[in-house]
Short mmCIF file of C-alpha atoms in Angstrom, two decimals:
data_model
loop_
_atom_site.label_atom_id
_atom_site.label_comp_id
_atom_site.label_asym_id
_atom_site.label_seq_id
_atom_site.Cartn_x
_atom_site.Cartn_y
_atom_site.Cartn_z
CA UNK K 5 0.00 0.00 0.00
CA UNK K 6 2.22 2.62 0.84
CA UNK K 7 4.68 1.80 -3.21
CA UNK K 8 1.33 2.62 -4.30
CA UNK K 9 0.93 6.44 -2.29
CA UNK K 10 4.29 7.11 -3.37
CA UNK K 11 2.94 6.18 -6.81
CA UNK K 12 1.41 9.54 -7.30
CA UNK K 13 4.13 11.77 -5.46
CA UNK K 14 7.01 10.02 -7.91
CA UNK K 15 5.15 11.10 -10.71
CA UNK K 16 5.04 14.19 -10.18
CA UNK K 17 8.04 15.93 -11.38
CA UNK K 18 7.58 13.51 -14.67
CA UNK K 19 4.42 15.52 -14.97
CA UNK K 20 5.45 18.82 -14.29
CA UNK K 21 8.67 18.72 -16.73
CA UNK K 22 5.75 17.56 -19.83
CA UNK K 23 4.06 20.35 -18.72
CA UNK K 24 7.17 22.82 -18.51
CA UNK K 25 7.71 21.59 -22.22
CA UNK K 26 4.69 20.98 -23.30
CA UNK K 27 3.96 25.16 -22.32
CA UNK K 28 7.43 26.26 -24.69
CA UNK K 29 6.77 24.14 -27.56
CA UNK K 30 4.02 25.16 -29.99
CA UNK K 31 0.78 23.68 -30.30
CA UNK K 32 0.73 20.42 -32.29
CA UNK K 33 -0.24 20.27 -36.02
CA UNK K 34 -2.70 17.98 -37.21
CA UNK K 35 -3.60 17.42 -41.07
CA UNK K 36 -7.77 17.53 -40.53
CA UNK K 37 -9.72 16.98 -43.68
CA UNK K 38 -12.45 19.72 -44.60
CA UNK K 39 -16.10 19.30 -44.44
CA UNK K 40 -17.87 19.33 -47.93
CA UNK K 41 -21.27 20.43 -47.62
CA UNK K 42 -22.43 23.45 -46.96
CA UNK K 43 -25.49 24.83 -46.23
CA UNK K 44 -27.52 27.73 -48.03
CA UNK K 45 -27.27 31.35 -46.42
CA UNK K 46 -24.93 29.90 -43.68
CA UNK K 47 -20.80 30.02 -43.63
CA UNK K 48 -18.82 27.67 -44.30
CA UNK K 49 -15.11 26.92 -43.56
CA UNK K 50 -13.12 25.34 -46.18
CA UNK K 51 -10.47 23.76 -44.27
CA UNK K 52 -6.68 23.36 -45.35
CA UNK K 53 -3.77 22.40 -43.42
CA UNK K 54 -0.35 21.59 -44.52
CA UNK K 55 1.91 20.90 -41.58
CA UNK K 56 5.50 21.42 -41.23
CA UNK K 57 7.18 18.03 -40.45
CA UNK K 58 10.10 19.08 -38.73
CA UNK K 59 9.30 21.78 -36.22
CA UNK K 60 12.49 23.49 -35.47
CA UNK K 61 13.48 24.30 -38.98
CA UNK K 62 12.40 28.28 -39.74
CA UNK K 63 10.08 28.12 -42.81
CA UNK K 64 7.53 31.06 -44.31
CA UNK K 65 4.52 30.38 -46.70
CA UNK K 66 2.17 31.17 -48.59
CA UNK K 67 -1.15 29.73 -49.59
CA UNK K 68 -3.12 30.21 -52.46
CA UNK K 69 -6.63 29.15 -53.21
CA UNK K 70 -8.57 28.40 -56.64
CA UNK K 71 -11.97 27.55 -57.72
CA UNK K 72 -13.75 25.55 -60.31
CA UNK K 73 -17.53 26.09 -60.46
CA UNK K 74 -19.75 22.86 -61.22
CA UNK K 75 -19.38 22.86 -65.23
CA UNK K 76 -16.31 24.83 -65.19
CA UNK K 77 -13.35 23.10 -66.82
CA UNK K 78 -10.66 25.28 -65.44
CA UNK K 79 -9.55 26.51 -62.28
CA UNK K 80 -9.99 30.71 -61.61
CA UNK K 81 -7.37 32.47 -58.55
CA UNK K 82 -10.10 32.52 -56.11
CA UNK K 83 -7.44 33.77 -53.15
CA UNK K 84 -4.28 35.05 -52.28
CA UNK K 85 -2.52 35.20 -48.78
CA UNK K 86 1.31 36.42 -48.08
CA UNK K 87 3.30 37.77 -45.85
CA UNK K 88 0.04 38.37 -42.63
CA UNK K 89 -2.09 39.94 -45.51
CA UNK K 90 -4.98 38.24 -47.83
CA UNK K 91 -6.69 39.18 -51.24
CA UNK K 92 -10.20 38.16 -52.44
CA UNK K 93 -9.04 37.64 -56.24
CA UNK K 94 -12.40 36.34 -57.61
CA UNK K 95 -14.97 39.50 -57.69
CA UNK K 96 -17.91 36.48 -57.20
CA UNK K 97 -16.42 36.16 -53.63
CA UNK K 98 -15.56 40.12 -52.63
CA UNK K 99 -16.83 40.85 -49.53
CA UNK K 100 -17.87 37.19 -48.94
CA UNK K 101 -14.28 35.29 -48.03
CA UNK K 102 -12.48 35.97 -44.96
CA UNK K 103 -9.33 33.96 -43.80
CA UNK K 104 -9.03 31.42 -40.82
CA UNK K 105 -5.85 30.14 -41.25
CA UNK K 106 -2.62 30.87 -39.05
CA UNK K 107 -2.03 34.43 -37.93
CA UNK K 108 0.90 36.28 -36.57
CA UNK K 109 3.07 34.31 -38.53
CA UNK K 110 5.02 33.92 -41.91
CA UNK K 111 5.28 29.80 -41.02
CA UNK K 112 1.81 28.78 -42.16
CA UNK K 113 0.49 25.97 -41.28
CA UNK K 114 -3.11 26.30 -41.38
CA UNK K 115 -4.59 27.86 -44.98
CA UNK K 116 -8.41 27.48 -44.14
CA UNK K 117 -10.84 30.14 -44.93
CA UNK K 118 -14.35 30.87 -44.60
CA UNK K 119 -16.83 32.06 -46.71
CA UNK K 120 -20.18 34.27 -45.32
CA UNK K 121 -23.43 33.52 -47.24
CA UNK K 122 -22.85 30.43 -49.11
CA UNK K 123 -24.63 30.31 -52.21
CA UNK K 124 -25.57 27.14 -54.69
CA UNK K 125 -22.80 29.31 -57.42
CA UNK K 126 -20.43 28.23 -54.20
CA UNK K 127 -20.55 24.48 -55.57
CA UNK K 128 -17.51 22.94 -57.31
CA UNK K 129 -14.08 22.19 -56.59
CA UNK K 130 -11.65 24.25 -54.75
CA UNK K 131 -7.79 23.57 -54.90
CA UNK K 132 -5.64 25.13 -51.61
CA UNK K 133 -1.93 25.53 -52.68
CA UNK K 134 1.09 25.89 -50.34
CA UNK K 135 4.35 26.86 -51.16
CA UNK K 136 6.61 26.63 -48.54
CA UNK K 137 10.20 27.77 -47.86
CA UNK K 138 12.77 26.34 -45.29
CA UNK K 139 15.35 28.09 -44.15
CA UNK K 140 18.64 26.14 -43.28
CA UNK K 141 21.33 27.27 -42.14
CA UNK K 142 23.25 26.53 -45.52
CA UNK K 143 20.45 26.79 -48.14
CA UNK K 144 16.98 27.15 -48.31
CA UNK K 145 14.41 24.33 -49.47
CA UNK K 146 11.04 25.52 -51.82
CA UNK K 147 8.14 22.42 -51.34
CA UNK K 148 4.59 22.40 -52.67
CA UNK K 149 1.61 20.81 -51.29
CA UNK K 150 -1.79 21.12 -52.94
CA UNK K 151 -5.21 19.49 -51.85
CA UNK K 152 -8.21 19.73 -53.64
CA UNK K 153 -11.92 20.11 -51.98
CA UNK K 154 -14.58 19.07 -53.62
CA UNK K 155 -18.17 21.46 -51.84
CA UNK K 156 -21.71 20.35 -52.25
CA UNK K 157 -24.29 23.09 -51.32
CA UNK K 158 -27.48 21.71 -49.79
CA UNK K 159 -30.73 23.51 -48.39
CA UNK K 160 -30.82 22.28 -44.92
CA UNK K 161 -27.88 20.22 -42.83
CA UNK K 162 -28.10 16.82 -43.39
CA UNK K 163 -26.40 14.21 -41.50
CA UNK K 164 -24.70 11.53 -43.24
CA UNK K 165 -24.32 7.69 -42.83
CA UNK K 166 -20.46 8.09 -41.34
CA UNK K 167 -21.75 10.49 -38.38
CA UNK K 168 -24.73 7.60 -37.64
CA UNK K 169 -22.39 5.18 -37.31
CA UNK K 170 -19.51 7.23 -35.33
CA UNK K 171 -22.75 8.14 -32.78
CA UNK K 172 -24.03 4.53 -32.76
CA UNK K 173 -20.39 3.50 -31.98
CA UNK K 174 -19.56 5.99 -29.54
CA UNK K 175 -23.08 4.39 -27.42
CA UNK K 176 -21.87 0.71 -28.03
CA UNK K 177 -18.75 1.76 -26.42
CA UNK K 178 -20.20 3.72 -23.47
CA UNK K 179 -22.24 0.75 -22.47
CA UNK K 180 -19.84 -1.99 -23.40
CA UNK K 181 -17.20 -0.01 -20.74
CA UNK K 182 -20.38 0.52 -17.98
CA UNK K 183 -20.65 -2.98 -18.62
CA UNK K 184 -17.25 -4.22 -17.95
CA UNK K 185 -16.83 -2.18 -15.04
CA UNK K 186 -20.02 -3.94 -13.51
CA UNK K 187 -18.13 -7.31 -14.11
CA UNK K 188 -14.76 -5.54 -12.31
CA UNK K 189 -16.54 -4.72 -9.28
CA UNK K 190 -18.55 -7.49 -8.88
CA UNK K 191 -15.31 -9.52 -9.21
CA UNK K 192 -13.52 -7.13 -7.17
CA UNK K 193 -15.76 -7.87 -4.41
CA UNK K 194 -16.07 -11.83 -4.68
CA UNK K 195 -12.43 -11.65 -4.11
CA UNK K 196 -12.50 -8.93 -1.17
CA UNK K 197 -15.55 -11.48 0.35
CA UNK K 198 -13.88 -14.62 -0.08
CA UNK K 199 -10.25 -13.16 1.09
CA UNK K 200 -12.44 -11.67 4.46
CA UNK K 201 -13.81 -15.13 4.89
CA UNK K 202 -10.72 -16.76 4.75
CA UNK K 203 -9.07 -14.36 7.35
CA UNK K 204 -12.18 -15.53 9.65
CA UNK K 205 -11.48 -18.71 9.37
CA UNK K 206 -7.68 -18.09 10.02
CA UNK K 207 -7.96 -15.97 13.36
CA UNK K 208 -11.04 -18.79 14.20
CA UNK K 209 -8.62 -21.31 14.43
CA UNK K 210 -5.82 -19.16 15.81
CA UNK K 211 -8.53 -18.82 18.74
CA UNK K 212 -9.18 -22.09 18.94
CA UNK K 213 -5.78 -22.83 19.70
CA UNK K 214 -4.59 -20.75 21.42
CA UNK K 215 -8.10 -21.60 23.85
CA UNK K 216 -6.80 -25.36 23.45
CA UNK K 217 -3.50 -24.50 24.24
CA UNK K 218 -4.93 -22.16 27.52
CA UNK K 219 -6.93 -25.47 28.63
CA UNK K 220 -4.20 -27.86 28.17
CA UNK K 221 -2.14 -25.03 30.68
CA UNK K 222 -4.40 -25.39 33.00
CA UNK K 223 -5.08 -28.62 33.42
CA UNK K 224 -1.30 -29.16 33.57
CA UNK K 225 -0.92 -26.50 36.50
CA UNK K 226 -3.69 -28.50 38.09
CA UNK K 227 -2.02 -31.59 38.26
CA UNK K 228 1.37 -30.45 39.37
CA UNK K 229 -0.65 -28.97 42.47
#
C-alpha cells in the first residue's frame, strides 16, 4: 500500500517537466480533412492544413486558393494570402471570403478560410496551394503541397451515414465499458468477500488454539498442584 501512495508523489516531477515543455513548444499540427457540404445562407469553412514536419526548422509560406464552379473546366485564382495579408481575387467572392488560417506568422500551417453567405454558385471544386520555404542554415528548401476540396451546397444540414455510425459507436462503447466495469466490481468484491472469509477462518482457528492451548495449561498447573 504505501509503493502505491508514493505512486502519485514520484510522478510528479515527470508531470510537471511535460508540462514545462509541453507550455514552450508550440501547439501540435494535425492534417484535418475539410467538411464538404455546406449549407444555403450559412458560412462555411473550407479547411486546409499543410503541416510542417520538422518543427524546429524556420520556414515562411504562402497559400493560395482556386476555384472551379460545377461545369467549369478550369480553375480561376479565387485567393491570395502572403506575408500576414490576404486578397479576395475572384470579384464572385468580394466581400464574402475571410481567412481562418494561421495568424501572426510567416510559417503557415493552417490555410483554411471561410466564406459568409454560401450560395448554390459556391458548388464545385476548390484547390488550396502551399508553397513553402525552409530556411537552413546553408540553403533554403522551396516544397509544394496542394489538396483539392470538392463542396456540395445543400438547403438544410443533413447528416450523413459516417456520423450515424460514429454516434451509434460511440453508445456501443459507453455501455460496453459501464458494462465491464459492472463485471470488475462485482469480481472485485467476490475476491475482497472470499479473502475476508478466509481471514475468519484463520484468526477462528488461531482462537481455537490458542483456547486449546490455555486449557491444556491449565489442566497441567492443576495436576502439578
Amino acid at each position: 500500500m504505501s509503493a502505491v501512495r508514493a505512486l502519485p508523489l514520484m510522478l510528479a516531477p515527470l508531470v510537471l517537466l511535460m508540462a514545462l515543455q509541453a507550455s514552450t513548444c508550440g501547439g501540435a499540427c494535425v492534417e484535418v480533412d475539410s467538411d464538404t457540404e455546406a449549407v444555403a445562407n450559412q458560412g462555411f469553412k473550407l479547411g486546409c492544413i499543410s503541416c510542417k514536419m520538422r518543427g524546429e526548422v524556420k520556414a515562411t509560406a504562402s497559400v493560395t486558393w482556386l476555384f472551379k464552379a460545377d461545369g467549369d473546366t478550369d480553375f480561376s485564382h479565387l485567393y491570395s494570402y502572403e506575408e500576414q495579408r490576404g486578397e479576395v481575387i475572384d470579384p464572385r467572392f468580394a466581400n464574402r471570403l475571410d481567412w481562418k488560417g494561421s495568424k501572426h506568422t510567416d510559417d503557415l500551417q493552417d490555410g483554411s478560410i471561410y466564406i459568409t453567405n454560401v450560395t448554390y454558385d459556391d458548388m464545385g471544386t476548390y484547390k488550396c496551394i502551399f508553397n513553402r520555404l525552409l530556411i537552413y542554415s546553408n540553403y533554403v528548401y522551396e516544397t509544394n503541397h496542394s489538396k483539392n476540396i470538392t463542396i456540395k451546397v445543400v438547403p438544410r444540414v443533413t447528416r450523413g451515414m459516417a456520423s450515424i455510425l460514429s454516434e451509434v459507436m460511440m453508445y456501443v462503447s459507453i455501455i460496453g465499458l459501464q458494462l465491464w466495469l459492472v463485471v470488475e466490481m462485482i469480481y472485485c468484491y467476490r475476491k475482497i468477500s472470499a479473502a475476508g472469509e478466509e481471514a475468519l477462518r484463520e484468526s477462528a482457528a488461531e482462537y481455537l488454539a490458542i483456547a486449546s492451548e490455555s486449557k491444556d495449561n491449565c489442566a497441567g498447573v492443576q495436576v502439578a498442584e
